[in-house]
PDB file of C-alpha atoms in Angstrom:
ATOM      1  CA  UNK E 118      34.186   6.657 -34.086  1.00 51.00           C
ATOM      2  CA  UNK E 119      30.685   7.388 -35.043  1.00 64.00           C
ATOM      3  CA  UNK E 120      28.997  10.228 -32.993  1.00 71.00           C
ATOM      4  CA  UNK E 121      25.539   8.653 -32.900  1.00 77.00           C
ATOM      5  CA  UNK E 122      23.796   5.386 -33.413  1.00 88.00           C
ATOM      6  CA  UNK E 123      21.762   4.502 -36.574  1.00 91.00           C
ATOM      7  CA  UNK E 124      18.087   3.580 -36.198  1.00 93.00           C
ATOM      8  CA  UNK E 125      18.784  -0.096 -36.448  1.00 95.00           C
ATOM      9  CA  UNK E 126      21.458   0.265 -33.685  1.00 95.00           C
ATOM     10  CA  UNK E 127      18.986   2.123 -31.504  1.00 95.00           C
ATOM     11  CA  UNK E 128      16.378  -0.673 -31.893  1.00 96.00           C
ATOM     12  CA  UNK E 129      18.939  -3.319 -31.161  1.00 96.00           C
ATOM     13  CA  UNK E 130      20.142  -1.468 -28.048  1.00 95.00           C
ATOM     14  CA  UNK E 131      16.643  -0.948 -26.731  1.00 96.00           C
ATOM     15  CA  UNK E 132      15.931  -4.606 -27.130  1.00 97.00           C
ATOM     16  CA  UNK E 133      18.750  -5.442 -25.006  1.00 96.00           C
ATOM     17  CA  UNK E 134      17.889  -2.691 -22.377  1.00 96.00           C
ATOM     18  CA  UNK E 135      14.337  -3.981 -22.430  1.00 97.00           C
ATOM     19  CA  UNK E 136      15.592  -7.438 -21.646  1.00 97.00           C
ATOM     20  CA  UNK E 137      17.519  -6.109 -18.710  1.00 97.00           C
ATOM     21  CA  UNK E 138      14.390  -4.151 -17.471  1.00 97.00           C
ATOM     22  CA  UNK E 139      12.256  -7.303 -17.519  1.00 97.00           C
ATOM     23  CA  UNK E 140      14.808  -9.292 -15.555  1.00 96.00           C
ATOM     24  CA  UNK E 141      15.371  -6.663 -12.827  1.00 97.00           C
ATOM     25  CA  UNK E 142      14.399  -7.603  -9.236  1.00 98.00           C
ATOM     26  CA  UNK E 143      10.979  -6.330  -8.220  1.00 98.00           C
ATOM     27  CA  UNK E 144      12.582  -4.228  -5.370  1.00 98.00           C
ATOM     28  CA  UNK E 145      14.888  -2.532  -7.737  1.00 98.00           C
ATOM     29  CA  UNK E 146      12.106  -1.800 -10.210  1.00 98.00           C
ATOM     30  CA  UNK E 147      10.034  -0.288  -7.612  1.00 98.00           C
ATOM     31  CA  UNK E 148      12.717   1.952  -6.269  1.00 98.00           C
ATOM     32  CA  UNK E 149      13.670   3.245  -9.586  1.00 98.00           C
ATOM     33  CA  UNK E 150      10.042   3.602 -10.420  1.00 98.00           C
ATOM     34  CA  UNK E 151       9.427   5.774  -7.451  1.00 98.00           C
ATOM     35  CA  UNK E 152      12.533   7.874  -8.380  1.00 98.00           C
ATOM     36  CA  UNK E 153      11.139   8.304 -12.004  1.00 98.00           C
ATOM     37  CA  UNK E 154       7.645   9.335 -10.750  1.00 98.00           C
ATOM     38  CA  UNK E 155       9.200  11.899  -8.356  1.00 98.00           C
ATOM     39  CA  UNK E 156      11.453  13.263 -10.977  1.00 98.00           C
ATOM     40  CA  UNK E 157       8.499  13.711 -13.429  1.00 98.00           C
ATOM     41  CA  UNK E 158       6.395  15.204 -10.705  1.00 98.00           C
ATOM     42  CA  UNK E 159       9.066  17.594  -9.674  1.00 98.00           C
ATOM     43  CA  UNK E 160       9.132  18.736 -13.343  1.00 97.00           C
ATOM     44  CA  UNK E 161       5.361  19.226 -13.167  1.00 97.00           C
ATOM     45  CA  UNK E 162       5.673  21.279  -9.914  1.00 98.00           C
ATOM     46  CA  UNK E 163       8.246  23.453 -11.688  1.00 97.00           C
ATOM     47  CA  UNK E 164       6.220  24.186 -14.679  1.00 97.00           C
ATOM     48  CA  UNK E 165       2.951  24.998 -12.592  1.00 97.00           C
ATOM     49  CA  UNK E 166       5.202  27.332 -10.309  1.00 97.00           C
ATOM     50  CA  UNK E 167       6.578  28.949 -13.495  1.00 97.00           C
ATOM     51  CA  UNK E 168       3.258  29.312 -15.480  1.00 96.00           C
ATOM     52  CA  UNK E 169       0.574  29.940 -12.752  1.00 96.00           C
ATOM     53  CA  UNK E 170       0.791  33.755 -13.085  1.00 93.00           C
ATOM     54  CA  UNK E 171       0.948  33.891 -16.907  1.00 95.00           C
ATOM     55  CA  UNK E 172      -2.496  34.761 -18.627  1.00 90.00           C
ATOM     56  CA  UNK E 173      -1.663  34.236 -22.144  1.00 93.00           C
ATOM     57  CA  UNK E 174      -2.094  30.467 -22.933  1.00 91.00           C
ATOM     58  CA  UNK E 175       0.511  30.333 -25.628  1.00 91.00           C
ATOM     59  CA  UNK E 176       3.114  31.936 -23.311  1.00 95.00           C
ATOM     60  CA  UNK E 177       2.381  29.527 -20.555  1.00 94.00           C
ATOM     61  CA  UNK E 178       2.719  26.665 -22.986  1.00 94.00           C
ATOM     62  CA  UNK E 179       6.012  27.793 -24.226  1.00 95.00           C
ATOM     63  CA  UNK E 180       7.317  28.164 -20.579  1.00 96.00           C
ATOM     64  CA  UNK E 181       6.207  24.790 -19.788  1.00 96.00           C
ATOM     65  CA  UNK E 182       7.483  23.245 -23.015  1.00 96.00           C
ATOM     66  CA  UNK E 183      11.066  24.573 -22.114  1.00 95.00           C
ATOM     67  CA  UNK E 184      11.072  23.345 -18.614  1.00 96.00           C
ATOM     68  CA  UNK E 185       9.182  20.128 -18.495  1.00 96.00           C
ATOM     69  CA  UNK E 186      11.485  18.088 -20.848  1.00 96.00           C
ATOM     70  CA  UNK E 187      14.239  18.103 -18.196  1.00 94.00           C
ATOM     71  CA  UNK E 188      12.088  15.835 -16.087  1.00 94.00           C
ATOM     72  CA  UNK E 189      12.454  13.101 -18.733  1.00 95.00           C
ATOM     73  CA  UNK E 190      16.075  14.038 -19.148  1.00 94.00           C
ATOM     74  CA  UNK E 191      16.713  13.484 -15.392  1.00 96.00           C
ATOM     75  CA  UNK E 192      15.005  10.171 -15.614  1.00 97.00           C
ATOM     76  CA  UNK E 193      17.175   8.969 -18.488  1.00 95.00           C
ATOM     77  CA  UNK E 194      20.440  10.206 -16.996  1.00 94.00           C
ATOM     78  CA  UNK E 195      19.734   8.604 -13.698  1.00 95.00           C
ATOM     79  CA  UNK E 196      18.587   5.245 -15.197  1.00 95.00           C
ATOM     80  CA  UNK E 197      15.144   5.454 -13.536  1.00 97.00           C
ATOM     81  CA  UNK E 198      12.164   3.393 -14.697  1.00 98.00           C
ATOM     82  CA  UNK E 199       9.250   5.361 -16.265  1.00 98.00           C
ATOM     83  CA  UNK E 200       6.209   3.651 -17.358  1.00 98.00           C
ATOM     84  CA  UNK E 201       5.649   5.705 -20.562  1.00 98.00           C
ATOM     85  CA  UNK E 202       9.211   5.040 -21.772  1.00 97.00           C
ATOM     86  CA  UNK E 203       8.946   1.319 -20.909  1.00 98.00           C
ATOM     87  CA  UNK E 204       6.082   0.898 -23.347  1.00 98.00           C
ATOM     88  CA  UNK E 205       9.017   0.415 -25.819  1.00 98.00           C
ATOM     89  CA  UNK E 206       9.656  -2.857 -24.105  1.00 98.00           C
ATOM     90  CA  UNK E 207       7.423  -4.262 -26.813  1.00 98.00           C
ATOM     91  CA  UNK E 208      10.614  -4.215 -28.922  1.00 98.00           C
ATOM     92  CA  UNK E 209      12.224  -6.660 -26.633  1.00 98.00           C
ATOM     93  CA  UNK E 210       9.078  -8.828 -26.608  1.00 98.00           C
ATOM     94  CA  UNK E 211       8.907  -9.000 -30.412  1.00 97.00           C
ATOM     95  CA  UNK E 212      12.546  -9.595 -30.630  1.00 97.00           C
ATOM     96  CA  UNK E 213      12.392 -12.578 -28.445  1.00 96.00           C
ATOM     97  CA  UNK E 214      14.400 -11.030 -25.535  1.00 96.00           C
ATOM     98  CA  UNK E 215      11.790 -11.286 -22.878  1.00 97.00           C
ATOM     99  CA  UNK E 216       8.546 -13.030 -22.130  1.00 97.00           C
ATOM    100  CA  UNK E 217       5.054 -11.467 -21.972  1.00 97.00           C
ATOM    101  CA  UNK E 218       4.814 -12.316 -18.405  1.00 97.00           C
ATOM    102  CA  UNK E 219       7.966 -10.514 -17.530  1.00 97.00           C
ATOM    103  CA  UNK E 220       6.846  -7.589 -19.487  1.00 98.00           C
ATOM    104  CA  UNK E 221       3.537  -7.183 -17.765  1.00 98.00           C
ATOM    105  CA  UNK E 222       5.154  -7.705 -14.487  1.00 98.00           C
ATOM    106  CA  UNK E 223       7.563  -4.832 -15.081  1.00 98.00           C
ATOM    107  CA  UNK E 224       4.896  -2.643 -16.417  1.00 98.00           C
ATOM    108  CA  UNK E 225       2.699  -3.246 -13.320  1.00 98.00           C
ATOM    109  CA  UNK E 226       5.542  -2.695 -10.828  1.00 98.00           C
ATOM    110  CA  UNK E 227       6.881   0.584 -12.548  1.00 98.00           C
ATOM    111  CA  UNK E 228       3.460   2.052 -13.062  1.00 98.00           C
ATOM    112  CA  UNK E 229       2.422   1.638  -9.407  1.00 98.00           C
ATOM    113  CA  UNK E 230       5.811   2.831  -8.206  1.00 98.00           C
ATOM    114  CA  UNK E 231       5.708   5.879 -10.641  1.00 98.00           C
ATOM    115  CA  UNK E 232       2.197   6.692  -8.848  1.00 98.00           C
ATOM    116  CA  UNK E 233       3.777   6.518  -5.523  1.00 98.00           C
ATOM    117  CA  UNK E 234       6.670   8.788  -6.330  1.00 98.00           C
ATOM    118  CA  UNK E 235       4.336  11.357  -7.935  1.00 98.00           C
ATOM    119  CA  UNK E 236       1.925  11.172  -4.910  1.00 98.00           C
ATOM    120  CA  UNK E 237       4.641  11.849  -2.569  1.00 98.00           C
ATOM    121  CA  UNK E 238       5.834  14.994  -4.367  1.00 98.00           C
ATOM    122  CA  UNK E 239       2.081  16.100  -4.665  1.00 98.00           C
ATOM    123  CA  UNK E 240       1.635  15.744  -0.982  1.00 98.00           C
ATOM    124  CA  UNK E 241       4.627  17.567  -0.166  1.00 98.00           C
ATOM    125  CA  UNK E 242       3.598  20.534  -2.389  1.00 98.00           C
ATOM    126  CA  UNK E 243      -0.050  20.591  -1.518  1.00 97.00           C
ATOM    127  CA  UNK E 244       0.202  20.007   2.227  1.00 97.00           C
ATOM    128  CA  UNK E 245       3.525  21.721   3.238  1.00 97.00           C
ATOM    129  CA  UNK E 246       3.159  25.253   1.737  1.00 96.00           C
ATOM    130  CA  UNK E 247       4.739  24.966  -1.807  1.00 97.00           C
ATOM    131  CA  UNK E 248       1.375  26.163  -3.277  1.00 98.00           C
ATOM    132  CA  UNK E 249       1.174  29.284  -1.179  1.00 97.00           C
ATOM    133  CA  UNK E 250       2.808  31.407  -3.862  1.00 95.00           C
ATOM    134  CA  UNK E 251       1.121  34.804  -4.189  1.00 95.00           C
ATOM    135  CA  UNK E 252      -1.455  34.314  -1.499  1.00 95.00           C
ATOM    136  CA  UNK E 253      -2.423  30.895  -2.746  1.00 96.00           C
ATOM    137  CA  UNK E 254      -2.686  31.681  -6.323  1.00 97.00           C
ATOM    138  CA  UNK E 255      -0.487  28.673  -7.225  1.00 98.00           C
ATOM    139  CA  UNK E 256      -3.062  26.501  -5.436  1.00 98.00           C
ATOM    140  CA  UNK E 257      -5.864  27.981  -7.372  1.00 97.00           C
ATOM    141  CA  UNK E 258      -3.996  27.320 -10.587  1.00 97.00           C
ATOM    142  CA  UNK E 259      -3.246  23.745  -9.543  1.00 98.00           C
ATOM    143  CA  UNK E 260      -6.812  22.995  -8.664  1.00 98.00           C
ATOM    144  CA  UNK E 261      -8.119  24.703 -11.931  1.00 97.00           C
ATOM    145  CA  UNK E 262      -5.596  22.501 -13.967  1.00 97.00           C
ATOM    146  CA  UNK E 263      -6.612  19.340 -12.224  1.00 98.00           C
ATOM    147  CA  UNK E 264     -10.309  19.949 -12.661  1.00 97.00           C
ATOM    148  CA  UNK E 265      -9.839  20.588 -16.338  1.00 97.00           C
ATOM    149  CA  UNK E 266      -7.907  17.414 -16.738  1.00 98.00           C
ATOM    150  CA  UNK E 267     -10.703  15.461 -15.005  1.00 97.00           C
ATOM    151  CA  UNK E 268     -13.331  16.975 -17.518  1.00 97.00           C
ATOM    152  CA  UNK E 269     -11.495  15.677 -20.670  1.00 97.00           C
ATOM    153  CA  UNK E 270     -13.836  13.267 -22.602  1.00 98.00           C
ATOM    154  CA  UNK E 271     -12.648   9.541 -22.576  1.00 98.00           C
ATOM    155  CA  UNK E 272     -11.930   9.381 -26.260  1.00 98.00           C
ATOM    156  CA  UNK E 273     -10.038  12.594 -26.054  1.00 98.00           C
ATOM    157  CA  UNK E 274      -7.840  11.174 -23.361  1.00 98.00           C
ATOM    158  CA  UNK E 275      -7.076   8.062 -25.288  1.00 98.00           C
ATOM    159  CA  UNK E 276      -6.078  10.044 -28.527  1.00 98.00           C
ATOM    160  CA  UNK E 277      -4.294  12.802 -26.677  1.00 98.00           C
ATOM    161  CA  UNK E 278      -2.387  10.005 -24.688  1.00 98.00           C
ATOM    162  CA  UNK E 279      -1.467   8.072 -27.984  1.00 98.00           C
ATOM    163  CA  UNK E 280       0.134  11.410 -29.346  1.00 98.00           C
ATOM    164  CA  UNK E 281       1.781  12.238 -26.129  1.00 98.00           C
ATOM    165  CA  UNK E 282       3.667   8.865 -25.800  1.00 98.00           C
ATOM    166  CA  UNK E 283       4.585   8.617 -29.551  1.00 98.00           C
ATOM    167  CA  UNK E 284       6.630  11.919 -28.686  1.00 98.00           C
ATOM    168  CA  UNK E 285       7.929  10.643 -25.251  1.00 98.00           C
ATOM    169  CA  UNK E 286       9.182   7.387 -26.599  1.00 98.00           C
ATOM    170  CA  UNK E 287      10.661   9.168 -29.644  1.00 97.00           C
ATOM    171  CA  UNK E 288      12.628  11.233 -27.099  1.00 96.00           C
ATOM    172  CA  UNK E 289      13.674   8.029 -25.281  1.00 96.00           C
ATOM    173  CA  UNK E 290      14.914   6.586 -28.522  1.00 96.00           C
ATOM    174  CA  UNK E 291      16.721   9.744 -29.676  1.00 95.00           C
ATOM    175  CA  UNK E 292      18.333   9.994 -26.256  1.00 94.00           C
ATOM    176  CA  UNK E 293      19.601   6.492 -26.580  1.00 93.00           C
ATOM    177  CA  UNK E 294      21.364   7.417 -30.068  1.00 91.00           C
ATOM    178  CA  UNK E 295      23.610   9.894 -28.394  1.00 88.00           C
ATOM    179  CA  UNK E 296      27.139   9.133 -26.789  1.00 82.00           C
ATOM    180  CA  UNK E 297      27.269  12.044 -24.332  1.00 87.00           C
ATOM    181  CA  UNK E 298      25.061  13.476 -21.669  1.00 89.00           C
ATOM    182  CA  UNK E 299      24.387  16.718 -23.571  1.00 91.00           C
ATOM    183  CA  UNK E 300      23.297  14.660 -26.623  1.00 89.00           C
ATOM    184  CA  UNK E 301      20.982  12.430 -24.607  1.00 91.00           C
ATOM    185  CA  UNK E 302      19.324  15.540 -22.915  1.00 93.00           C
ATOM    186  CA  UNK E 303      18.901  17.193 -26.235  1.00 92.00           C
ATOM    187  CA  UNK E 304      17.490  14.113 -27.960  1.00 91.00           C
ATOM    188  CA  UNK E 305      14.849  13.870 -25.128  1.00 94.00           C
ATOM    189  CA  UNK E 306      14.175  17.576 -25.122  1.00 95.00           C
ATOM    190  CA  UNK E 307      12.443  18.514 -28.428  1.00 94.00           C
ATOM    191  CA  UNK E 308       9.961  15.551 -28.651  1.00 96.00           C
ATOM    192  CA  UNK E 309       8.803  16.337 -25.029  1.00 97.00           C
ATOM    193  CA  UNK E 310       8.765  19.941 -25.576  1.00 97.00           C
ATOM    194  CA  UNK E 311       6.465  19.180 -28.627  1.00 96.00           C
ATOM    195  CA  UNK E 312       3.898  17.196 -26.446  1.00 96.00           C
ATOM    196  CA  UNK E 313       3.812  19.827 -23.754  1.00 97.00           C
ATOM    197  CA  UNK E 314       3.314  22.578 -26.363  1.00 96.00           C
ATOM    198  CA  UNK E 315       0.472  20.691 -27.964  1.00 96.00           C
ATOM    199  CA  UNK E 316      -1.424  19.869 -24.666  1.00 96.00           C
ATOM    200  CA  UNK E 317      -1.105  15.995 -25.036  1.00 98.00           C
ATOM    201  CA  UNK E 318      -1.742  13.958 -22.098  1.00 98.00           C
ATOM    202  CA  UNK E 319       0.935  11.970 -19.949  1.00 98.00           C
ATOM    203  CA  UNK E 320      -0.344   9.552 -17.354  1.00 98.00           C
ATOM    204  CA  UNK E 321       2.645   9.946 -15.020  1.00 98.00           C
ATOM    205  CA  UNK E 322       2.625  13.827 -15.209  1.00 98.00           C
ATOM    206  CA  UNK E 323      -1.248  13.547 -14.505  1.00 98.00           C
ATOM    207  CA  UNK E 324      -0.493  11.461 -11.365  1.00 98.00           C
ATOM    208  CA  UNK E 325       1.000  14.691  -9.996  1.00 98.00           C
ATOM    209  CA  UNK E 326      -1.191  17.344 -11.653  1.00 98.00           C
ATOM    210  CA  UNK E 327      -4.398  15.939 -10.604  1.00 98.00           C
ATOM    211  CA  UNK E 328      -3.316  14.534  -7.263  1.00 98.00           C
ATOM    212  CA  UNK E 329      -1.851  17.905  -6.297  1.00 98.00           C
ATOM    213  CA  UNK E 330      -5.212  19.480  -7.185  1.00 98.00           C
ATOM    214  CA  UNK E 331      -7.072  16.946  -5.132  1.00 98.00           C
ATOM    215  CA  UNK E 332      -4.737  17.388  -2.231  1.00 98.00           C
ATOM    216  CA  UNK E 333      -4.951  21.118  -2.365  1.00 98.00           C
ATOM    217  CA  UNK E 334      -8.779  20.905  -2.323  1.00 97.00           C
ATOM    218  CA  UNK E 335      -8.322  19.230   1.089  1.00 96.00           C
ATOM    219  CA  UNK E 336      -6.510  22.107   2.691  1.00 97.00           C
ATOM    220  CA  UNK E 337      -9.285  24.345   4.193  1.00 96.00           C
ATOM    221  CA  UNK E 338      -7.494  27.683   3.080  1.00 96.00           C
ATOM    222  CA  UNK E 339      -7.272  26.604  -0.460  1.00 97.00           C
ATOM    223  CA  UNK E 340     -10.817  25.248  -0.614  1.00 96.00           C
ATOM    224  CA  UNK E 341     -12.019  28.573   0.872  1.00 96.00           C
ATOM    225  CA  UNK E 342     -10.018  30.534  -1.778  1.00 96.00           C
ATOM    226  CA  UNK E 343     -11.461  28.375  -4.634  1.00 97.00           C
ATOM    227  CA  UNK E 344     -15.001  29.105  -3.408  1.00 96.00           C
ATOM    228  CA  UNK E 345     -14.268  32.834  -3.092  1.00 96.00           C
ATOM    229  CA  UNK E 346     -13.087  32.920  -6.665  1.00 95.00           C
ATOM    230  CA  UNK E 347     -15.948  30.892  -8.052  1.00 95.00           C
ATOM    231  CA  UNK E 348     -13.823  27.831  -9.045  1.00 95.00           C
ATOM    232  CA  UNK E 349     -16.036  24.937  -9.976  1.00 94.00           C
ATOM    233  CA  UNK E 350     -14.359  21.861  -8.497  1.00 95.00           C
ATOM    234  CA  UNK E 351     -17.435  19.365  -8.744  1.00 94.00           C
ATOM    235  CA  UNK E 352     -15.486  17.463 -11.306  1.00 94.00           C
ATOM    236  CA  UNK E 353     -12.307  17.168  -9.259  1.00 97.00           C
ATOM    237  CA  UNK E 354     -12.889  13.759  -7.600  1.00 97.00           C
ATOM    238  CA  UNK E 355     -11.087  10.561  -7.014  1.00 97.00           C
ATOM    239  CA  UNK E 356     -13.292   8.891  -9.731  1.00 97.00           C
ATOM    240  CA  UNK E 357     -12.772  11.617 -12.042  1.00 97.00           C
ATOM    241  CA  UNK E 358      -8.956  11.291 -11.474  1.00 98.00           C
ATOM    242  CA  UNK E 359      -8.729   7.428 -11.742  1.00 98.00           C
ATOM    243  CA  UNK E 360     -11.470   6.699 -14.172  1.00 97.00           C
ATOM    244  CA  UNK E 361     -12.059   9.927 -15.953  1.00 97.00           C
ATOM    245  CA  UNK E 362      -8.454  10.780 -16.747  1.00 98.00           C
ATOM    246  CA  UNK E 363      -5.812   8.181 -15.783  1.00 98.00           C
ATOM    247  CA  UNK E 364      -7.639   5.252 -17.272  1.00 98.00           C
ATOM    248  CA  UNK E 365      -7.939   6.498 -20.961  1.00 98.00           C
ATOM    249  CA  UNK E 366      -4.660   8.434 -20.757  1.00 98.00           C
ATOM    250  CA  UNK E 367      -2.866   5.401 -19.517  1.00 98.00           C
ATOM    251  CA  UNK E 368      -4.544   3.241 -22.415  1.00 98.00           C
ATOM    252  CA  UNK E 369      -3.477   6.049 -24.947  1.00 98.00           C
ATOM    253  CA  UNK E 370       0.121   6.110 -23.675  1.00 98.00           C
ATOM    254  CA  UNK E 371       0.366   2.361 -23.822  1.00 98.00           C
ATOM    255  CA  UNK E 372      -1.056   2.276 -27.481  1.00 98.00           C
ATOM    256  CA  UNK E 373       1.303   5.161 -28.568  1.00 98.00           C
ATOM    257  CA  UNK E 374       4.483   3.742 -26.915  1.00 98.00           C
ATOM    258  CA  UNK E 375       3.834   0.065 -27.937  1.00 98.00           C
ATOM    259  CA  UNK E 376       2.918   1.203 -31.537  1.00 98.00           C
ATOM    260  CA  UNK E 377       6.258   3.013 -31.875  1.00 98.00           C
ATOM    261  CA  UNK E 378       7.989   0.000 -30.282  1.00 98.00           C
ATOM    262  CA  UNK E 379       6.435  -2.331 -32.887  1.00 98.00           C
ATOM    263  CA  UNK E 380       7.342  -0.024 -35.708  1.00 97.00           C
ATOM    264  CA  UNK E 381      10.947   0.122 -34.635  1.00 97.00           C
ATOM    265  CA  UNK E 382      11.165  -3.718 -34.383  1.00 97.00           C
ATOM    266  CA  UNK E 383       9.369  -4.282 -37.676  1.00 97.00           C
ATOM    267  CA  UNK E 384      11.549  -1.799 -39.727  1.00 97.00           C
ATOM    268  CA  UNK E 385      14.828  -2.610 -38.148  1.00 96.00           C
ATOM    269  CA  UNK E 386      14.950  -6.033 -36.188  1.00 95.00           C
ATOM    270  CA  UNK E 387      12.354  -8.278 -37.801  1.00 93.00           C
ATOM    271  CA  UNK E 388      14.040 -11.096 -39.710  1.00 87.00           C
ATOM    272  CA  UNK E 389      12.905 -11.130 -43.349  1.00 70.00           C
ATOM    273  CA  UNK E 390      12.258 -14.246 -45.338  1.00 63.00           C
ATOM    274  CA  UNK E 391      13.111 -15.178 -48.901  1.00 59.00           C
ATOM    275  CA  UNK E 392       9.615 -14.316 -50.056  1.00 54.00           C
ATOM    276  CA  UNK E 393      10.092 -10.713 -49.003  1.00 51.00           C
ATOM    277  CA  UNK E 394      13.087 -10.334 -51.361  1.00 48.00           C
ATOM    278  CA  UNK E 395      14.888  -8.124 -48.585  1.00 50.00           C
ATOM    279  CA  UNK E 396      16.897  -8.743 -45.553  1.00 45.00           C
ATOM    280  CA  UNK E 397      17.596 -12.256 -46.243  1.00 37.00           C
ATOM    281  CA  UNK E 398      20.185 -13.412 -43.794  1.00 38.00           C
ATOM    282  CA  UNK E 399      19.924 -10.119 -41.968  1.00 52.00           C
ATOM    283  CA  UNK E 400      22.183 -10.143 -39.008  1.00 59.00           C
ATOM    284  CA  UNK E 401      21.611  -8.110 -35.735  1.00 61.00           C
ATOM    285  CA  UNK E 402      22.954  -4.642 -35.939  1.00 65.00           C
ATOM    286  CA  UNK E 403      26.304  -4.203 -34.257  1.00 65.00           C
ATOM    287  CA  UNK E 404      26.140  -1.875 -31.352  1.00 62.00           C
ATOM    288  CA  UNK E 405      29.469   0.054 -30.857  1.00 57.00           C
ATOM    289  CA  UNK E 406      30.926   0.207 -27.565  1.00 53.00           C
ATOM    290  CA  UNK E 407      30.451   3.477 -25.627  1.00 49.00           C
ATOM    291  CA  UNK E 408      33.734   5.055 -24.393  1.00 39.00           C
TER     292      UNK E 408
END
């Protein structure tokens, strides 16, 4: 038995998986979306907690790069619904496995559910003492990080979002190629590690990072601490969150993930006509059963 799937088999498997996602009841999509948003947010909380006391940027990036990928790993193993990974459903659409309406419905429900899950974790961390580490130093780090993300120029957010989701969706596909849990986790690990190391932008992660900073700012003790340390939070606003960061990053993530989905479909699933001189009579790749 083969130990992994070929690229064509991965594309065919995702086409089938995307069809199932598109057909899921709204309530199930919402619950699995909240779960995915919470799991990614917990990964964000863990990286912030691990890196807040590290002064060297490269060291902090390395720590975050080693820890954060397991958030996506948990999402994959638990079968949760993550908007960024679900951008690959373009494969199912192009392969005729789902309709555009069903695709957009799934994306909308999952995106909002991811947001709800991330907000719940952010509220738990900001308002119930998790940010109290080192006399509130973790809260300061969280607010500083959130303010920095709100200051990213629109075009930067789009491009960094594209690069991020190219890697995230690559991780999803690589995880799908494996037959065991360890292989799935390792497949997801490296691409996500790369995006964190490079500082690319992930919309669901930012739903936690910026929301936690905003909520921390509402805690009087943290706000006073920020003022005492000269932390400029003028850009950390709701509009800066939604319009300044989340909008361009989401657009970039969508373009990156959908672009990779189109590439997989074009290379491995698109039926070639006689004029192309290749793939004539091409059959759908056989997907071996998992045991």
